[in-house]
PDB file of C-alpha atoms in Angstrom:
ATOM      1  CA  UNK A  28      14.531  -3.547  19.342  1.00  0.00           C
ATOM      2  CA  UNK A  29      13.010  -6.665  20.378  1.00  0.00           C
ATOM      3  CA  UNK A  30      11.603  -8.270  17.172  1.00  0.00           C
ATOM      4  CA  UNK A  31       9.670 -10.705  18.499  1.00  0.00           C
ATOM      5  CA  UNK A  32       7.908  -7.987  20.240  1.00  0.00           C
ATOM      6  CA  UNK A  33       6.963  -6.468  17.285  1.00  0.00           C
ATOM      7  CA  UNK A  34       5.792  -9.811  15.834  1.00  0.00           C
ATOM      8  CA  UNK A  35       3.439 -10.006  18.745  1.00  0.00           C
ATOM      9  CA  UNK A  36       2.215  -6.451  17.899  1.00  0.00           C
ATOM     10  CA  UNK A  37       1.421  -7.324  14.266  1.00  0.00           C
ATOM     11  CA  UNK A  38      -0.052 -11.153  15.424  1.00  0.00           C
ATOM     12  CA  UNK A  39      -2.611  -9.554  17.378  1.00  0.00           C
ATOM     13  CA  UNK A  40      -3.476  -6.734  15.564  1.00  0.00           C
ATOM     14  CA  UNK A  41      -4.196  -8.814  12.674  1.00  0.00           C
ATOM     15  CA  UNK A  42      -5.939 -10.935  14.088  1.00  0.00           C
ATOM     16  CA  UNK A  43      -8.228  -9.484  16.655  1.00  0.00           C
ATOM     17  CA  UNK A  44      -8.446  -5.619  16.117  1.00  0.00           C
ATOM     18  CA  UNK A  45      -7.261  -5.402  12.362  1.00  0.00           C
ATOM     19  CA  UNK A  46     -10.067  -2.635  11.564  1.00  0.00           C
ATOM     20  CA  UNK A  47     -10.228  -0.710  14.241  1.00  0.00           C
ATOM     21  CA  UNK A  48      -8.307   2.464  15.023  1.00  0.00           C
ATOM     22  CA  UNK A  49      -6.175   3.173  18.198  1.00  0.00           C
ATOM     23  CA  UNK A  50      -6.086   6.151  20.476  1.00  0.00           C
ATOM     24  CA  UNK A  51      -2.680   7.385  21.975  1.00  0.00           C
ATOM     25  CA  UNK A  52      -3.958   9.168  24.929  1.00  0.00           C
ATOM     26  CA  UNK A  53      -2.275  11.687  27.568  1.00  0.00           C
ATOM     27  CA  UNK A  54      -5.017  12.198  30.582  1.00  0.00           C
ATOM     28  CA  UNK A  55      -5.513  14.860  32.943  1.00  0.00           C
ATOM     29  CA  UNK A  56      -3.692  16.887  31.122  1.00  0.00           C
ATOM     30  CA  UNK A  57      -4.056  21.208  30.340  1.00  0.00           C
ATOM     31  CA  UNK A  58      -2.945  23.978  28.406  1.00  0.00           C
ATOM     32  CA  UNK A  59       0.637  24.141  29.530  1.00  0.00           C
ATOM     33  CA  UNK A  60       0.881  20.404  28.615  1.00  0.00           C
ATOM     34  CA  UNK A  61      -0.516  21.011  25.017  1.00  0.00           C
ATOM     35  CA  UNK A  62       2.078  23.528  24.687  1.00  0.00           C
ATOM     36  CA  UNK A  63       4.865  21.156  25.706  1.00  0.00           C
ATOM     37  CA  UNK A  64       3.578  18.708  23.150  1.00  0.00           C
ATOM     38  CA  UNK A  65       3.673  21.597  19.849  1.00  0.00           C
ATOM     39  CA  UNK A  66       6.767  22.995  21.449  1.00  0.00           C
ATOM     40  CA  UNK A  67       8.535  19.396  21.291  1.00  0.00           C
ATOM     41  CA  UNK A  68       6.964  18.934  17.855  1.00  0.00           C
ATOM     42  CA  UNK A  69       8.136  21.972  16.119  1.00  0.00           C
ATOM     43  CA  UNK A  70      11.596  22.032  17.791  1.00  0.00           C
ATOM     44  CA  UNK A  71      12.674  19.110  19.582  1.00  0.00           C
ATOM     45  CA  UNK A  72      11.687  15.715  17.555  1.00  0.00           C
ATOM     46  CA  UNK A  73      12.304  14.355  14.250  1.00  0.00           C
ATOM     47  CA  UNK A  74       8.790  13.576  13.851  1.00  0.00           C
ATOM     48  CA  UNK A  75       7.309  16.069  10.914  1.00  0.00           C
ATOM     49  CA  UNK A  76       3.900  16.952  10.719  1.00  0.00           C
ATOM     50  CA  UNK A  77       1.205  18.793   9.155  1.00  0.00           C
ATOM     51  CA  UNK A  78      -1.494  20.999  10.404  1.00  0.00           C
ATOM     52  CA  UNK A  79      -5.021  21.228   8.660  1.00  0.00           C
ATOM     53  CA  UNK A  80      -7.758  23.646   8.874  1.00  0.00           C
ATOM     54  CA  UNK A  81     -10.848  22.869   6.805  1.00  0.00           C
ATOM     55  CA  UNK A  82      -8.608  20.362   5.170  1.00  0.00           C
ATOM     56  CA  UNK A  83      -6.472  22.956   3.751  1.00  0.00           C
ATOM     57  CA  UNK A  84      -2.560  22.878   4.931  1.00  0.00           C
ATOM     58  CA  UNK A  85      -1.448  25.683   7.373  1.00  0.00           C
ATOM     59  CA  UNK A  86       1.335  26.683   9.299  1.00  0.00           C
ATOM     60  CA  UNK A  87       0.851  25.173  13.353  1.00  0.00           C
ATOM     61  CA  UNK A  88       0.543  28.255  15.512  1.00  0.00           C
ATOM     62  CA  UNK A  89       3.470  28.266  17.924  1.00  0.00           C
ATOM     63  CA  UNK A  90       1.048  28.533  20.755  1.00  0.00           C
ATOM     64  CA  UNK A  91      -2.105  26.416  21.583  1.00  0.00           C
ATOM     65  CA  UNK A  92      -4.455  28.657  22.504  1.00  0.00           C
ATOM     66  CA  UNK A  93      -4.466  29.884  19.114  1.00  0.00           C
ATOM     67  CA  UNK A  94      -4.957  25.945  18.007  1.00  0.00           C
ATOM     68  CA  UNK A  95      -7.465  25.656  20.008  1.00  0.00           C
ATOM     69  CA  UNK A  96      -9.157  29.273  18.878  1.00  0.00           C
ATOM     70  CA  UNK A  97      -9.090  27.990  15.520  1.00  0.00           C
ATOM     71  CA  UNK A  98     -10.302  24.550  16.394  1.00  0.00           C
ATOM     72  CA  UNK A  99     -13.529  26.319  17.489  1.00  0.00           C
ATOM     73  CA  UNK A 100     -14.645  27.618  14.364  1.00  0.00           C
ATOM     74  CA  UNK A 101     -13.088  25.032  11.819  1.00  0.00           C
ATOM     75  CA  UNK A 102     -12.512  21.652  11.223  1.00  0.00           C
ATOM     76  CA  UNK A 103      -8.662  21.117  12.410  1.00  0.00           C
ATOM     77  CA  UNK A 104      -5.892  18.386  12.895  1.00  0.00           C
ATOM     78  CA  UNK A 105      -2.751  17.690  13.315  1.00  0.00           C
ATOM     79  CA  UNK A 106      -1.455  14.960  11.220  1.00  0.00           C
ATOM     80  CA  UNK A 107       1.919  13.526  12.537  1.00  0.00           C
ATOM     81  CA  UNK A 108       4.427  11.616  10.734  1.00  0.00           C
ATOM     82  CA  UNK A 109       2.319  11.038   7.476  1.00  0.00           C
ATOM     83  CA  UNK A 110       4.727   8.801   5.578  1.00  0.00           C
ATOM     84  CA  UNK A 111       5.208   6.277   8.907  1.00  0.00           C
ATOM     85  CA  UNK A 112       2.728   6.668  11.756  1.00  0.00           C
ATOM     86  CA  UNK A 113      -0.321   8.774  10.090  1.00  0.00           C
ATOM     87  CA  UNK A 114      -1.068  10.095  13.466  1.00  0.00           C
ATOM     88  CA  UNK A 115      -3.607  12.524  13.446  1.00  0.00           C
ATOM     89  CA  UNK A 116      -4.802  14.864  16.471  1.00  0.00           C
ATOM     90  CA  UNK A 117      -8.188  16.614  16.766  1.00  0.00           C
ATOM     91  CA  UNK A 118      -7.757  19.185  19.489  1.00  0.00           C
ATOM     92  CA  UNK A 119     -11.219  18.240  21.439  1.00  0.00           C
ATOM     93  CA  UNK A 120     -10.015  19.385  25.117  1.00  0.00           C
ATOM     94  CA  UNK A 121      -7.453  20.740  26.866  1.00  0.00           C
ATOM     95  CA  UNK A 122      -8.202  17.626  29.178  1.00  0.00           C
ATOM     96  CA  UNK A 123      -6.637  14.742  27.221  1.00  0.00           C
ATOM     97  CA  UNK A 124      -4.193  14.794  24.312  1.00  0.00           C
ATOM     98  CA  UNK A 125      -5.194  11.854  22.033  1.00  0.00           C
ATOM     99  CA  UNK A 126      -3.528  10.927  18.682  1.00  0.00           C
ATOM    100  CA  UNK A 127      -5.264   9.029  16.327  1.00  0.00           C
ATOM    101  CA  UNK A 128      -3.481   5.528  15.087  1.00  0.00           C
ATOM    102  CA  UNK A 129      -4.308   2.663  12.963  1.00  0.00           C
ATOM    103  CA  UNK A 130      -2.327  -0.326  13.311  1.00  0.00           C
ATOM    104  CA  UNK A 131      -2.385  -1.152   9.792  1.00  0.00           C
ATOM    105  CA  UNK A 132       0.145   1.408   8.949  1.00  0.00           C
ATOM    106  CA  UNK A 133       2.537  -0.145  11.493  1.00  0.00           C
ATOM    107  CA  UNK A 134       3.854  -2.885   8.366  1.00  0.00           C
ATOM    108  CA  UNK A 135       7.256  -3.377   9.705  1.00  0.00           C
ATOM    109  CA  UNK A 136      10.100  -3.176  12.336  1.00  0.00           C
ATOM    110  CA  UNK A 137      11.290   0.321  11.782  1.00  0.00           C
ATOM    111  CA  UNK A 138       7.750   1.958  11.744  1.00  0.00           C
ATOM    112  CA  UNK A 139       6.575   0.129  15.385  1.00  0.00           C
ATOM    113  CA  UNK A 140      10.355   1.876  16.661  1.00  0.00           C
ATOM    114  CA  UNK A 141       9.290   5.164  15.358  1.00  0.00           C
ATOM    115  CA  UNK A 142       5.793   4.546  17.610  1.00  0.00           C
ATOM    116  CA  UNK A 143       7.558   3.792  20.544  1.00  0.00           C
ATOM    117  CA  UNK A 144       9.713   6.656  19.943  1.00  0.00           C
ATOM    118  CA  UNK A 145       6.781   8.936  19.778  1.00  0.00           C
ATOM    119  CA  UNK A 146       5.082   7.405  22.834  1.00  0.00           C
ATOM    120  CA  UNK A 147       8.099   7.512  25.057  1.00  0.00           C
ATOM    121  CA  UNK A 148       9.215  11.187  23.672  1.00  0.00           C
ATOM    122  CA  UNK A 149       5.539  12.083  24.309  1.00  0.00           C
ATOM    123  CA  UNK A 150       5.903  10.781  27.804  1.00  0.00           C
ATOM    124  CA  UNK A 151       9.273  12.241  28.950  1.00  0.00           C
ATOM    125  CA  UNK A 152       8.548  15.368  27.803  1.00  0.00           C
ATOM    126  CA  UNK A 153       5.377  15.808  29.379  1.00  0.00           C
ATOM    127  CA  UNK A 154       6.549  13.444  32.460  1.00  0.00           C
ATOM    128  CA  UNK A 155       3.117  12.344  32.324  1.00  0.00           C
ATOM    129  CA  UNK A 156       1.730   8.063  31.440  1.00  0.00           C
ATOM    130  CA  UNK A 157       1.056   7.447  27.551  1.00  0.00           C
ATOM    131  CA  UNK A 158      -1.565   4.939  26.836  1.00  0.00           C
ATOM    132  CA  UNK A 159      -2.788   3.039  23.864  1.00  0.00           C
ATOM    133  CA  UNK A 160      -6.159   1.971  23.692  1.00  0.00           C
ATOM    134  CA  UNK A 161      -8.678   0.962  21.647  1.00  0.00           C
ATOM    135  CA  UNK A 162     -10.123   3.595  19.938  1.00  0.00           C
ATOM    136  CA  UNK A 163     -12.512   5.882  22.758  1.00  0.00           C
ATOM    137  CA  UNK A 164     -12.111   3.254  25.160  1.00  0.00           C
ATOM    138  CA  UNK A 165     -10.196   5.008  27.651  1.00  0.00           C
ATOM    139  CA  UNK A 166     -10.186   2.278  30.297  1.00  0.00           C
ATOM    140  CA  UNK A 167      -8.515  -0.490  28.188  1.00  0.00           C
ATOM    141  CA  UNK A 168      -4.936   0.195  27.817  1.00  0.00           C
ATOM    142  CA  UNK A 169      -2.967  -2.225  25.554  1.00  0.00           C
ATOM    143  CA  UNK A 170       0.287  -0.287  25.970  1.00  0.00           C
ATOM    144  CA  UNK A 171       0.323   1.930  29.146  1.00  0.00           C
ATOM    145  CA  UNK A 172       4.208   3.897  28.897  1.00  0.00           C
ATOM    146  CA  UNK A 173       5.420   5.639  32.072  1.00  0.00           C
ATOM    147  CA  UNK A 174       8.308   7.688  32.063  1.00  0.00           C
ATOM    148  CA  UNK A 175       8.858   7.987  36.045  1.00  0.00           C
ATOM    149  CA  UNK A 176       9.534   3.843  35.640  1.00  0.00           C
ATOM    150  CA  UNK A 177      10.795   4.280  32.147  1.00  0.00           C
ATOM    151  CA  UNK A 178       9.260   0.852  30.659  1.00  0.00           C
ATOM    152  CA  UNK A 179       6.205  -0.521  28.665  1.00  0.00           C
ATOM    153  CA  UNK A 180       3.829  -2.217  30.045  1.00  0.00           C
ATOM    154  CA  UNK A 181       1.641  -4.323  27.300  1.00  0.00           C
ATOM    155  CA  UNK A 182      -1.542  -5.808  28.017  1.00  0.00           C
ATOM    156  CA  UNK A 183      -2.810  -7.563  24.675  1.00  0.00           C
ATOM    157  CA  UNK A 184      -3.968 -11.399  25.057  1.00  0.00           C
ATOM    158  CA  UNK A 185      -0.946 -13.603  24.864  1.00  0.00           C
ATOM    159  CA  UNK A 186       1.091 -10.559  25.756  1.00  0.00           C
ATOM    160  CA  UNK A 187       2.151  -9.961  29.264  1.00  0.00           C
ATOM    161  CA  UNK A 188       4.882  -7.373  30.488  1.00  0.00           C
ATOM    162  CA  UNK A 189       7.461  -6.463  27.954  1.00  0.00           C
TER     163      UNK A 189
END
């Protein structure tokens, strides 16, 4: 892991975004693609999670559909990796996948590795770009992951390509 990396992360975050959430999105992306994603969560990654409905904690269905059939009728998410990332997914549209992230929780080393883990395992599995932007801005990326190239590409001031 490139530390000073992460000290770049934490620099800028602090000091020009600090209260503002993220959004880890996925674009142009449908059904099959969602699948992939709960698939990979409940039997590929060591990320854990927890799935809500009406705030309540349930078992994730093992296919989307019935996510998103539930998401119709009550308030759902899926909160990823509570203890270390606090992601949490909404389920809006088939669309997009988007994730949820603020960049307060990333406090150290080991928790921006576990991101970039996520991103890239997101990515590969999917074979589709992973972007980080600010949150429901979809046109600034400040991390934009492809896994055809298999680097990150950061755009934050002072940043550059990393």
């Amino acid at each position: 892991m490139d530390y000073s990396l992460f000290q770049a992360f934490k620099e800028d975050f602090n000091k020009n975004i600090a209260d503002t959430l993220l959004d880890i999105y996925v674009f142009e992306t449908d059904k099959h693609d969602w699948q992939k994603v709960i698939d990979y969560l409940q039997r590929e990654t060591k990320h854990d999670f927890i799935f809500f409905v009406n705030h309540e904690h349930h078992v994730l269905p093992s296919r989307v559909e019935e996510v998103f059939d539930v998401a119709s009728n009550h308030s759902v998410f899926l909160c990823v990796d509570k203890g270390l990332l606090n992601l949490h997914c909404y389920f809006f549209t088939f669309e997009q996948i988007e994730f949820d992230l603020d960049p307060r929780i990333i406090t150290d080393e080991n928790r921006f590795k576990h991101l970039l883990d996520f991103i890239h395992g997101i990515g590969r599995i999917l074979q589709k770009k992973v972007v980080v932007t600010p949150e429901s801005n979809e046109i600034v990326h400040y991390l934009s992951y492809d896994p055809t190239i298999g680097n990150d590409i950061w755009s934050l001031p002072n940043w550059g390509s990393m």
